[in-house]
Tab-separated table of C-alpha atoms in Angstrom:
chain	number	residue	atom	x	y	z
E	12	UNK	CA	0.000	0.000	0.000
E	13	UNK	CA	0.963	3.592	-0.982
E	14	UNK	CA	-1.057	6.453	0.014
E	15	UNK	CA	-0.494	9.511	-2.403
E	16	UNK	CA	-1.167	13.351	-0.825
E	17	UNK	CA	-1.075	16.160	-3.621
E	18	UNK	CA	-0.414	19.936	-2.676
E	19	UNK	CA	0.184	23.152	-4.843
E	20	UNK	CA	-3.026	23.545	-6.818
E	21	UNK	CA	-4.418	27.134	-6.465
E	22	UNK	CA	-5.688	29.851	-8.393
E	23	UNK	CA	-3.440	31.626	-10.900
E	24	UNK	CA	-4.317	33.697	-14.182
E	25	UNK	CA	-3.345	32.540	-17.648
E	26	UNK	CA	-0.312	32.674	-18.341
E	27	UNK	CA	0.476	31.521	-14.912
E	28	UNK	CA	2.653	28.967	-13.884
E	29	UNK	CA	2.251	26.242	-10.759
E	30	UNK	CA	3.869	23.213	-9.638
E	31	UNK	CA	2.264	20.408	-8.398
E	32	UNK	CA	3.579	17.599	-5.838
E	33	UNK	CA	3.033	13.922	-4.972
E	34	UNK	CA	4.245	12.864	-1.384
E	35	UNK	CA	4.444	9.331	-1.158
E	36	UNK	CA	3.876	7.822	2.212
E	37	UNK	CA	6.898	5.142	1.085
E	38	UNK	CA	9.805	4.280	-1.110
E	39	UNK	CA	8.438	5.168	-4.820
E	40	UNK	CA	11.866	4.079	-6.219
E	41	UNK	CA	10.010	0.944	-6.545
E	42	UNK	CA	7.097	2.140	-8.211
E	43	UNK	CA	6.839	1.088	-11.710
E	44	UNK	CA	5.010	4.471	-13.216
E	45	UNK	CA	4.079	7.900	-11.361
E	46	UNK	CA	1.451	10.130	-13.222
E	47	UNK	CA	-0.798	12.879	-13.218
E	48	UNK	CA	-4.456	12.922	-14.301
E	49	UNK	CA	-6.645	15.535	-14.192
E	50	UNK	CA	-10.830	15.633	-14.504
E	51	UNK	CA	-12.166	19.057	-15.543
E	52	UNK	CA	-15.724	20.083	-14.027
E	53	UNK	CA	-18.186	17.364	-16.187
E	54	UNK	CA	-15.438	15.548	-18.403
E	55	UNK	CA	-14.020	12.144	-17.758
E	56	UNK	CA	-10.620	11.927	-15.942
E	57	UNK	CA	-7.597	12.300	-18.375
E	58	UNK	CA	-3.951	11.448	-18.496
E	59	UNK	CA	-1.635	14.422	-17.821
E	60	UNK	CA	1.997	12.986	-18.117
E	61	UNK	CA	3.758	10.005	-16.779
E	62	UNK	CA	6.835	9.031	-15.557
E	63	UNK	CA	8.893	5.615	-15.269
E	64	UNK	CA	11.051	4.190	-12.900
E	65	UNK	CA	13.462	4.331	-15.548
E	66	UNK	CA	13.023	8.071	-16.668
E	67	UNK	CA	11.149	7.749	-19.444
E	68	UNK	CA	8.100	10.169	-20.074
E	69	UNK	CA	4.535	10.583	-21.598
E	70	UNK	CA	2.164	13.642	-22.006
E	71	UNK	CA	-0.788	14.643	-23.376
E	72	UNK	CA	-0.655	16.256	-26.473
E	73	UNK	CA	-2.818	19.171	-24.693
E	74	UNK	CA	0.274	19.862	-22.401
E	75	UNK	CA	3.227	18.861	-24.376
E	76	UNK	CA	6.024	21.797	-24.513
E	77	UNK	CA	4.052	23.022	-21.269
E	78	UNK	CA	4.270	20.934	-18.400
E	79	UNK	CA	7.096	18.308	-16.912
E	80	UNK	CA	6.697	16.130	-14.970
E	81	UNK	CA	9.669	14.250	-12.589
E	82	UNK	CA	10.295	12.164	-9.488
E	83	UNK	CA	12.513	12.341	-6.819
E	84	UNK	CA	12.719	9.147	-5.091
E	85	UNK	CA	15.150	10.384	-2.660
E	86	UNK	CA	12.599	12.078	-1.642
E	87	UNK	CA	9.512	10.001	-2.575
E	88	UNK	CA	7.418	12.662	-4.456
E	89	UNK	CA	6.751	13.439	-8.124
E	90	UNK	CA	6.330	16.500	-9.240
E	91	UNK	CA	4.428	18.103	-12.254
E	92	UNK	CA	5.684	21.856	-13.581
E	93	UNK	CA	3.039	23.862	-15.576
E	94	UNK	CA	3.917	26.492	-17.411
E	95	UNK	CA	1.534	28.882	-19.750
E	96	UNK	CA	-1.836	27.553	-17.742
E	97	UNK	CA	-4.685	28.412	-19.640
E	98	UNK	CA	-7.903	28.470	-18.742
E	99	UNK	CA	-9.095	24.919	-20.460
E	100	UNK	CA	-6.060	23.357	-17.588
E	101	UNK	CA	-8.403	24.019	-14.946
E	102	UNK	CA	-9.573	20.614	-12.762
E	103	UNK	CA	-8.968	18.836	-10.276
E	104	UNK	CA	-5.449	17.292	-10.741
E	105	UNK	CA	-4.578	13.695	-9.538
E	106	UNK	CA	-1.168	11.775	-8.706
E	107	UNK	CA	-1.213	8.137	-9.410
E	108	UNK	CA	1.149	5.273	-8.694
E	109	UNK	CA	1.345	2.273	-10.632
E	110	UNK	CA	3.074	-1.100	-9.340
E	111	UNK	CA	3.520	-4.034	-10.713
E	112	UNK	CA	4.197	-6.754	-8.517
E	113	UNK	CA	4.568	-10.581	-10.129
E	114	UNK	CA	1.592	-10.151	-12.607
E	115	UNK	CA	-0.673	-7.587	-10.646
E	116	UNK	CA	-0.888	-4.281	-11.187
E	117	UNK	CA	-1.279	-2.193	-8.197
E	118	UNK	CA	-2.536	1.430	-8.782
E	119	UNK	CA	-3.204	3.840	-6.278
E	120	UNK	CA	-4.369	7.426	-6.545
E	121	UNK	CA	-4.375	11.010	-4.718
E	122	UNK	CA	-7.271	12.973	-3.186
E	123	UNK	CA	-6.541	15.574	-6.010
E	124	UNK	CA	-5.872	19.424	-6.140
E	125	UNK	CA	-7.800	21.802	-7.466
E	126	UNK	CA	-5.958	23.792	-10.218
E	127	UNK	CA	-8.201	27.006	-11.559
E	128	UNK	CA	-6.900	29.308	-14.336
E	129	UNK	CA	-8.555	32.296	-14.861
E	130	UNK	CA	-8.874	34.407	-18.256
């Protein structure tokens, strides 16, 4: 078990730039994949970026060139840096952990932060 606490949402005009964080309550060096989702008021929950044990990255076409995401396992939280927020970025943004462990996959998510971009 992992539990996953976000912080650093807010309010911030477009234009704006936040960064988001994922404390891990243990050792994420382990963890296969961190991410970020996000679920905008009435839409489905989407993929934001991802990250691999092993450094390798994904993003959303919406974000690419935008936001980074990275992981410190040192310090057992991910991290996701948004630039140039516009207003269609604002939701309620989510850390997940994947794990795979023998032939399960373990996921476990955040409460979420809210993230609101005004025009």
């Amino acid at each position: 078990q992992v539990q996953l606490v976000e912080s650093g949402g807010g309010l911030v005009q477009a234009g704006g730039s936040l960064r988001l964080s994922c404390a891990a309550s243990r050792s994420i060096s382990i963890i296969n994949t961190m991410g970020w989702y996000r679920q905008a008021p009435g839409k489905q929950r989407e993929l934001v970026a991802t990250i691999t044990s092993g450094g390798s990255t994904n993003y959303a076409d919406s974000v690419k060139g935008r936001f980074t995401i990275s992981r410190d396992n040192a310090k057992n939280t991910a991290y996701l840096q948004m630039h140039s927020l516009k207003p269609e970025d604002t939701a309620v943004y989510y850390c997940n952990a994947d794990q795979v462990r023998g032939t399960v996959l373990e996921t476990y998510w955040g409460r979420g932060t809210l993230v609101t971009v005004s025009s």
